[in-house]
């Protein structure tokens, strides 16, 4: 099961804050069972200047099964990464 999220980071968020957020997300693999892979970062494929739907970043998490996905969604450890 793959969970993919794309989003726009506000311009006033620093690179250090972005790096820290993605590091926290990546470390969830070691904290929750059933996460197979986490990848993410800056997106350049969807950069429509002036569009209200501009996407700057995204990530995907591959899960072993639906139970692992549900644990991720409901576990308090994931709240800081959301």
mmCIF file of C-alpha atoms in Angstrom:
data_model
loop_
_atom_site.group_PDB
_atom_site.id
_atom_site.type_symbol
_atom_site.label_atom_id
_atom_site.label_comp_id
_atom_site.label_asym_id
_atom_site.label_seq_id
_atom_site.Cartn_x
_atom_site.Cartn_y
_atom_site.Cartn_z
ATOM 1 C CA UNK A 1 0.000 0.000 0.000
ATOM 2 C CA UNK A 2 1.400 3.376 -0.980
ATOM 3 C CA UNK A 3 0.361 6.618 0.709
ATOM 4 C CA UNK A 4 1.394 9.692 -1.313
ATOM 5 C CA UNK A 5 0.973 13.327 -0.305
ATOM 6 C CA UNK A 6 1.890 16.468 -2.265
ATOM 7 C CA UNK A 7 1.662 19.956 -0.830
ATOM 8 C CA UNK A 8 2.864 23.553 -0.930
ATOM 9 C CA UNK A 9 5.116 24.807 1.842
ATOM 10 C CA UNK A 10 4.565 28.416 2.834
ATOM 11 C CA UNK A 11 7.321 30.800 1.679
ATOM 12 C CA UNK A 12 8.200 31.859 5.248
ATOM 13 C CA UNK A 13 9.234 28.314 6.265
ATOM 14 C CA UNK A 14 13.037 28.003 6.394
ATOM 15 C CA UNK A 15 15.054 25.292 4.655
ATOM 16 C CA UNK A 16 16.169 24.100 8.110
ATOM 17 C CA UNK A 17 12.537 23.616 9.169
ATOM 18 C CA UNK A 18 11.782 21.730 5.958
ATOM 19 C CA UNK A 19 14.834 19.513 6.390
ATOM 20 C CA UNK A 20 13.858 18.799 9.993
ATOM 21 C CA UNK A 21 10.273 17.915 9.029
ATOM 22 C CA UNK A 22 11.414 15.441 6.373
ATOM 23 C CA UNK A 23 13.956 13.947 8.794
ATOM 24 C CA UNK A 24 11.188 13.365 11.350
ATOM 25 C CA UNK A 25 9.065 11.757 8.674
ATOM 26 C CA UNK A 26 11.898 9.476 7.537
ATOM 27 C CA UNK A 27 12.634 8.363 11.112
ATOM 28 C CA UNK A 28 9.082 7.039 11.463
ATOM 29 C CA UNK A 29 10.258 3.960 9.537
ATOM 30 C CA UNK A 30 12.259 2.964 12.619
ATOM 31 C CA UNK A 31 9.403 3.701 15.027
ATOM 32 C CA UNK A 32 6.404 1.971 13.446
ATOM 33 C CA UNK A 33 6.233 -1.608 12.180
ATOM 34 C CA UNK A 34 5.089 -2.260 8.628
ATOM 35 C CA UNK A 35 6.658 0.747 6.928
ATOM 36 C CA UNK A 36 8.724 -0.549 4.038
ATOM 37 C CA UNK A 37 10.006 2.693 2.516
ATOM 38 C CA UNK A 38 9.666 6.458 2.912
ATOM 39 C CA UNK A 39 10.783 8.863 0.213
ATOM 40 C CA UNK A 40 10.155 12.565 -0.151
ATOM 41 C CA UNK A 41 11.456 16.005 -0.850
ATOM 42 C CA UNK A 42 11.181 18.942 -3.187
ATOM 43 C CA UNK A 43 9.004 18.640 -6.315
ATOM 44 C CA UNK A 44 9.891 20.330 -9.558
ATOM 45 C CA UNK A 45 7.500 18.513 -11.887
ATOM 46 C CA UNK A 46 4.456 20.621 -10.953
ATOM 47 C CA UNK A 47 5.528 24.235 -10.816
ATOM 48 C CA UNK A 48 2.818 26.314 -12.434
ATOM 49 C CA UNK A 49 3.851 29.807 -11.459
ATOM 50 C CA UNK A 50 0.831 31.740 -10.271
ATOM 51 C CA UNK A 51 -1.356 28.678 -9.931
ATOM 52 C CA UNK A 52 -3.175 28.280 -6.656
ATOM 53 C CA UNK A 53 -2.308 24.579 -6.911
ATOM 54 C CA UNK A 54 1.469 24.962 -6.986
ATOM 55 C CA UNK A 55 3.122 21.977 -5.329
ATOM 56 C CA UNK A 56 6.535 22.402 -3.714
ATOM 57 C CA UNK A 57 7.104 19.089 -1.879
ATOM 58 C CA UNK A 58 5.781 15.591 -1.499
ATOM 59 C CA UNK A 59 6.393 12.190 0.012
ATOM 60 C CA UNK A 60 5.375 8.570 -0.384
ATOM 61 C CA UNK A 61 5.269 5.856 2.244
ATOM 62 C CA UNK A 62 5.054 2.190 1.291
ATOM 63 C CA UNK A 63 3.317 -0.039 3.825
ATOM 64 C CA UNK A 64 3.397 -3.784 4.256
ATOM 65 C CA UNK A 65 -0.407 -3.979 4.502
ATOM 66 C CA UNK A 66 -3.547 -2.027 5.421
ATOM 67 C CA UNK A 67 -2.996 -2.635 9.146
ATOM 68 C CA UNK A 68 0.411 -0.928 8.970
ATOM 69 C CA UNK A 69 -1.184 2.020 7.174
ATOM 70 C CA UNK A 70 -3.906 2.300 9.833
ATOM 71 C CA UNK A 71 -1.263 2.237 12.594
ATOM 72 C CA UNK A 72 0.531 5.107 10.845
ATOM 73 C CA UNK A 73 -2.653 7.157 10.517
ATOM 74 C CA UNK A 74 -3.686 6.640 14.158
ATOM 75 C CA UNK A 75 -0.390 6.498 16.065
ATOM 76 C CA UNK A 76 0.420 9.628 18.135
ATOM 77 C CA UNK A 77 4.090 9.325 17.041
ATOM 78 C CA UNK A 78 3.071 10.487 13.596
ATOM 79 C CA UNK A 79 1.434 13.735 14.708
ATOM 80 C CA UNK A 80 4.623 15.842 14.530
ATOM 81 C CA UNK A 81 5.273 14.624 11.008
ATOM 82 C CA UNK A 82 1.773 15.505 9.823
#
